[in-house]
PDB file of C-alpha atoms in Angstrom:
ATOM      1  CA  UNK N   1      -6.793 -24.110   0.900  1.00  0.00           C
ATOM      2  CA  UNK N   2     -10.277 -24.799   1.880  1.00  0.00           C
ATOM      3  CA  UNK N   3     -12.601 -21.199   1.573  1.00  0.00           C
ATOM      4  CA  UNK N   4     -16.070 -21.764   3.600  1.00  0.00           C
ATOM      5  CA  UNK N   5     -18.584 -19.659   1.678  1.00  0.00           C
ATOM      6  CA  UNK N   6     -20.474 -17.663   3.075  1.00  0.00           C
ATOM      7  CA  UNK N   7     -23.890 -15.459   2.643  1.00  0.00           C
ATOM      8  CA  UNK N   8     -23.338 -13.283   5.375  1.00  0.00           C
ATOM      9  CA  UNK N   9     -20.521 -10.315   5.625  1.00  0.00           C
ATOM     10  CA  UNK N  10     -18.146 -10.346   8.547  1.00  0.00           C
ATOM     11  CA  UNK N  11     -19.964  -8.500  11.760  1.00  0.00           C
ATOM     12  CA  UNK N  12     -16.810  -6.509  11.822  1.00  0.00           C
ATOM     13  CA  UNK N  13     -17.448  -5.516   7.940  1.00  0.00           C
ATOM     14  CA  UNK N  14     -17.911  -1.801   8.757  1.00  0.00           C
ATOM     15  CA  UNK N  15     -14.566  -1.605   9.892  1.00  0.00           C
ATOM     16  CA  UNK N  16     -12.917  -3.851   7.940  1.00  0.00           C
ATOM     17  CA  UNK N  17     -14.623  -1.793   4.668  1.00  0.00           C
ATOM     18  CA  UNK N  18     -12.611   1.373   6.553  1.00  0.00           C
ATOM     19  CA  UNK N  19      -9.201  -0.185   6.778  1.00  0.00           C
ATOM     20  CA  UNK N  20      -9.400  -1.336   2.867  1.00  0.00           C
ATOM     21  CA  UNK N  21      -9.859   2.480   2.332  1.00  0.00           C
ATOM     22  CA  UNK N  22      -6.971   3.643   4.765  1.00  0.00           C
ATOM     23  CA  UNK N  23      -4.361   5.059   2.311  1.00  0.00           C
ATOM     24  CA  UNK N  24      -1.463   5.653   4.905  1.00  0.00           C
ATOM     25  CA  UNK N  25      -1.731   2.293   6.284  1.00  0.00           C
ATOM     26  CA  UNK N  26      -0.604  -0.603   4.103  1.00  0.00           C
ATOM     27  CA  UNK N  27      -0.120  -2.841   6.630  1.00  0.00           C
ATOM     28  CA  UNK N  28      -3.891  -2.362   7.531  1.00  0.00           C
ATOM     29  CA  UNK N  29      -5.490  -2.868   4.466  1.00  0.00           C
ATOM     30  CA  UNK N  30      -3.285  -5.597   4.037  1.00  0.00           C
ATOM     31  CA  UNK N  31      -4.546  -7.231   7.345  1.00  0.00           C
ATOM     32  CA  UNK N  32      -8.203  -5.776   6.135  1.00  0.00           C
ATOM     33  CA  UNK N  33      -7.258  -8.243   2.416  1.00  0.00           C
ATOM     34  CA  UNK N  34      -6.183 -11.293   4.856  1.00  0.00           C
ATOM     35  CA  UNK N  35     -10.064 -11.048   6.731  1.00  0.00           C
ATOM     36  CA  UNK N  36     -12.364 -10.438   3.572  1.00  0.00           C
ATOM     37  CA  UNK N  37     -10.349 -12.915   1.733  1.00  0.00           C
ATOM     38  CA  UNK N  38     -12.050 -15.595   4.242  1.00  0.00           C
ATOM     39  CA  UNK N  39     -15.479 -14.318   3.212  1.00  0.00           C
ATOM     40  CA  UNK N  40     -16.769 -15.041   0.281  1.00  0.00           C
ATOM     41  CA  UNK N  41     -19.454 -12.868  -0.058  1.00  0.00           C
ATOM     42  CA  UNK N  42     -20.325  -9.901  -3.200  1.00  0.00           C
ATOM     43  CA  UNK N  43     -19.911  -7.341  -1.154  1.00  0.00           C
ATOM     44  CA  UNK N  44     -16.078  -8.784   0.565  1.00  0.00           C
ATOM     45  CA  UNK N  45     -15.309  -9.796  -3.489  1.00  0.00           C
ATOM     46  CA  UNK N  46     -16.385  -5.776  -4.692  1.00  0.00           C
ATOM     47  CA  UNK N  47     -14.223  -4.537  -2.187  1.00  0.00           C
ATOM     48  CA  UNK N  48     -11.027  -6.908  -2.653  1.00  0.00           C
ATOM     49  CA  UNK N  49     -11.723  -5.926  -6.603  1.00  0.00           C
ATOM     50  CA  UNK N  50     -10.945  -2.307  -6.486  1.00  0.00           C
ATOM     51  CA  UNK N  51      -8.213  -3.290  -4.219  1.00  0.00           C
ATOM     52  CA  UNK N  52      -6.829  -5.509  -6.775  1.00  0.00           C
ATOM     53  CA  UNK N  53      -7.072  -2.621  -9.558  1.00  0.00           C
ATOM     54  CA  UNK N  54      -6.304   0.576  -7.563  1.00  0.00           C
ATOM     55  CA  UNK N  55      -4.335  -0.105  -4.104  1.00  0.00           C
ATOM     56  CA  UNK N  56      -1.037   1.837  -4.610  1.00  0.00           C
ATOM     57  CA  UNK N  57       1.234  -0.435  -2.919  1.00  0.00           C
ATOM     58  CA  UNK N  58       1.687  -3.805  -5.650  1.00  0.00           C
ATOM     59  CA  UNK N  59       2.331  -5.922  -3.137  1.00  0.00           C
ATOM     60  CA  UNK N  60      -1.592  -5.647  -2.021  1.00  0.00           C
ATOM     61  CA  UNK N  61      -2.677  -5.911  -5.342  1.00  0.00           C
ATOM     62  CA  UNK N  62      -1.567  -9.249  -5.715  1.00  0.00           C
ATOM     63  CA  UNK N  63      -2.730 -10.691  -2.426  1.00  0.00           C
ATOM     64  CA  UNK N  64      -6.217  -8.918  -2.936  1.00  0.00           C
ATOM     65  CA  UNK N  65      -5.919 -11.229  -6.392  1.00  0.00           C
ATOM     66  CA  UNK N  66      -4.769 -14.397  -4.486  1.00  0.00           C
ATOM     67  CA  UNK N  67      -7.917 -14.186  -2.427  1.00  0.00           C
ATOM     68  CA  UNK N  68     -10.133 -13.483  -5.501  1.00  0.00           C
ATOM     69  CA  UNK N  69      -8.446 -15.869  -7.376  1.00  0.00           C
ATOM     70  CA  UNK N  70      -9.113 -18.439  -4.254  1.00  0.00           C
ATOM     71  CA  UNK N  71     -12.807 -17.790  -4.624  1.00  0.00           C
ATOM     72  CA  UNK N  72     -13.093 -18.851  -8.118  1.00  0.00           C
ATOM     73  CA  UNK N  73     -13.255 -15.117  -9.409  1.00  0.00           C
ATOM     74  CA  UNK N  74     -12.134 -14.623 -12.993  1.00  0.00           C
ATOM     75  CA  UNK N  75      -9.331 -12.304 -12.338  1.00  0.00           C
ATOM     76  CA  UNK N  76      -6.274 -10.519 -14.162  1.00  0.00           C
ATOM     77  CA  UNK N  77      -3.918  -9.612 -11.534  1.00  0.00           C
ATOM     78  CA  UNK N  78      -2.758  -5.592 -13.353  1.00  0.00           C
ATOM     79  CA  UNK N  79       0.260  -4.725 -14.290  1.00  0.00           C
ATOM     80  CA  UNK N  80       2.631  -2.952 -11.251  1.00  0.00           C
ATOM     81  CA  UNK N  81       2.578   0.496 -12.505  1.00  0.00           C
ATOM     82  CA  UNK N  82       5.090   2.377 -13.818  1.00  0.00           C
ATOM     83  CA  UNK N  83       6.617   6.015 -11.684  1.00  0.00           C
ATOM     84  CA  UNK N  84       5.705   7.629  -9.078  1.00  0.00           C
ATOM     85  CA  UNK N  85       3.343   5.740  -6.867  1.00  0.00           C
ATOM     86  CA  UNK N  86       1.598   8.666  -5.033  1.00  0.00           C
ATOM     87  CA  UNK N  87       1.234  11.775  -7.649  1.00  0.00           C
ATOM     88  CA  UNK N  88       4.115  14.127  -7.075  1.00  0.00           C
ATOM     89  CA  UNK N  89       5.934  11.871  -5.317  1.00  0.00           C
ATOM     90  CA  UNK N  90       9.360  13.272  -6.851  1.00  0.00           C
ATOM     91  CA  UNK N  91       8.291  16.694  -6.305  1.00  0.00           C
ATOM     92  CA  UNK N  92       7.270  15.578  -2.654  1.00  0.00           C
ATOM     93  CA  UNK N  93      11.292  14.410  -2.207  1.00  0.00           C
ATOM     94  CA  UNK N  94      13.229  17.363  -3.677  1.00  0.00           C
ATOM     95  CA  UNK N  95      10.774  19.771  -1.282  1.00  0.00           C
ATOM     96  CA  UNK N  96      11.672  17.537   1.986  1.00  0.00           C
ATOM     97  CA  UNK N  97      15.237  17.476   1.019  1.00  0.00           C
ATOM     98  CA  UNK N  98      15.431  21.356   0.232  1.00  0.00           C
ATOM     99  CA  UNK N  99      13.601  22.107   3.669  1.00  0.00           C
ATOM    100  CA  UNK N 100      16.512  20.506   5.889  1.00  0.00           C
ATOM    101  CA  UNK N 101      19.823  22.026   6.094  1.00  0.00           C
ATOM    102  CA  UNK N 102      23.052  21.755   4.013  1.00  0.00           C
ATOM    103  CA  UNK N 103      24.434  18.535   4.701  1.00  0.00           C
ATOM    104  CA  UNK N 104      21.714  16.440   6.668  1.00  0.00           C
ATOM    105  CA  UNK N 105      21.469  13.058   6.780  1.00  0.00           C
ATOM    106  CA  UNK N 106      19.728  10.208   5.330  1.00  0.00           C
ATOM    107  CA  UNK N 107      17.923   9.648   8.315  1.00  0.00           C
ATOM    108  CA  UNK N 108      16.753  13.222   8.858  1.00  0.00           C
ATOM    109  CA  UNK N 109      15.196  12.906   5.278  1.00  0.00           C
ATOM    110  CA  UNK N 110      13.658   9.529   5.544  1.00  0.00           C
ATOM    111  CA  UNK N 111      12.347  10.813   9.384  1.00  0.00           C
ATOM    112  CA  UNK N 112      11.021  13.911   8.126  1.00  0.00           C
ATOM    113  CA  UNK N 113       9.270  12.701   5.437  1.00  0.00           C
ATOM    114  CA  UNK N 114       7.512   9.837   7.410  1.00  0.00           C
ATOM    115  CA  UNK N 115       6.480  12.732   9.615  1.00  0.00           C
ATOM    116  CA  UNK N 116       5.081  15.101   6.944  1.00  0.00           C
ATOM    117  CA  UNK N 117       3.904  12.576   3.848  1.00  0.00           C
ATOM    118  CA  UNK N 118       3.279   9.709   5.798  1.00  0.00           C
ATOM    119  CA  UNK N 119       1.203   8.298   2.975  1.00  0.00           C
ATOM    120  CA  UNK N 120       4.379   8.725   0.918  1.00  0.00           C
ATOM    121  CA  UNK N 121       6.118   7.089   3.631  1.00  0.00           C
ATOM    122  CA  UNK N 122       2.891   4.133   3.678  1.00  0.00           C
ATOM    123  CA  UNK N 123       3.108   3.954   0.508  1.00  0.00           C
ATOM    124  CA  UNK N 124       6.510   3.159  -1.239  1.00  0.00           C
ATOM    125  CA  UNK N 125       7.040   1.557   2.510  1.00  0.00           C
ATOM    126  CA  UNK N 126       4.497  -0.775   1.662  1.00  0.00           C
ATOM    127  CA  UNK N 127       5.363  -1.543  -2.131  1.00  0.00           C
ATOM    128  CA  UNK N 128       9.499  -1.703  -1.754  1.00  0.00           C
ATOM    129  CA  UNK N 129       9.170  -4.162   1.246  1.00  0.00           C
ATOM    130  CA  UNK N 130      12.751  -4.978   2.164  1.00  0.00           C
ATOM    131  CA  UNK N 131      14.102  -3.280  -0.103  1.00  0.00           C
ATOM    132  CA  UNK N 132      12.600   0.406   1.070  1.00  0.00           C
ATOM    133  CA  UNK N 133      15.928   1.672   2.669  1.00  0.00           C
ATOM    134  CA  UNK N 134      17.959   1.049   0.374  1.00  0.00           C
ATOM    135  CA  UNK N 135      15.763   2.307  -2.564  1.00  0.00           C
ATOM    136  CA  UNK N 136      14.709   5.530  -0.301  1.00  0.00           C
ATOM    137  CA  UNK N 137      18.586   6.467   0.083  1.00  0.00           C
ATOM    138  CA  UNK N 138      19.260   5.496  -3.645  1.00  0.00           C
ATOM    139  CA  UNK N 139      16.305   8.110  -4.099  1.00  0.00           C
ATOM    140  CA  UNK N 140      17.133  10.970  -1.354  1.00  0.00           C
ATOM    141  CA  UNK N 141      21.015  10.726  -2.869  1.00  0.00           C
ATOM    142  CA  UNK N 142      20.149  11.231  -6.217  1.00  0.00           C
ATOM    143  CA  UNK N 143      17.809  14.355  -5.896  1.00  0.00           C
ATOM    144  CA  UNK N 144      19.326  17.909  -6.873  1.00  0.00           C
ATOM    145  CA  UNK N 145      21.580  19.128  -4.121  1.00  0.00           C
TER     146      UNK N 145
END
């Protein structure tokens, strides 16, 4: 992989600096990760850094540390993290599944609470990939009836 480096930012830095930040959109700050990681500039690196510590969703992490890693940057990619993803999370499920009816669905729950947390949603969305359904109805069918 051949990284051109560059002393300028992107001209659409501004907006890529906004997706990085968007919280309920993994798959933009992903695509935001995919553009910086073709500059290699300090201010592209500073912002792919915090993404690599702090995004909530792992599987950004890493690719944030792929691209920093690509660039020559000395790098630890962090552990994923352990529990709830978004702060409350659990408390977050058992509320959505105690404001539907007696005997609802799983795809009332997982449609209600992509309507009302959809950084919950984003987030676990983002991080389970493939494997969201399955863990989402693992989840929703294990909470207190």
């Amino acid at each position: 992989m051949n990284i051109e480096v560059n002393n300028e930012v992107p001209a659409n830095f501004e907006e890529l600096k906004k997706s990085a930040n968007r919280s309920s959109n993994w798959r933009e700050r992903q695509d935001a990760v995919e553009q910086l990681g073709q500059w290699n500039d300090q201010q592209s690196i500073n912002i792919l850094t915090r993404i690599m510590t702090s995004d909530a969703v792992y599987p950004i992490q890493e690719l944030a540390y792929r691209k920093l890693k690509a660039f020559g940057e000395d790098v630890q990619l962090p552990p994923r993290k352990k529990g709830d993803l978004v702060k409350g999370a659990g408390k977050v499920f058992v509320r959505i599944k105690k404001s539907l009816p007696e005997g609802h669905t799983f795809e009332a729950f997982k449609e209600k609470l992509q309507k009302t947390r959809t950084d919950v949603y984003d987030t676990y969305e983002g991080d389970k990939g493939a494997d969201f359904d399955h863990w989402l109805e693992t989840t929703w069918a294990s909470l207190l009836k």
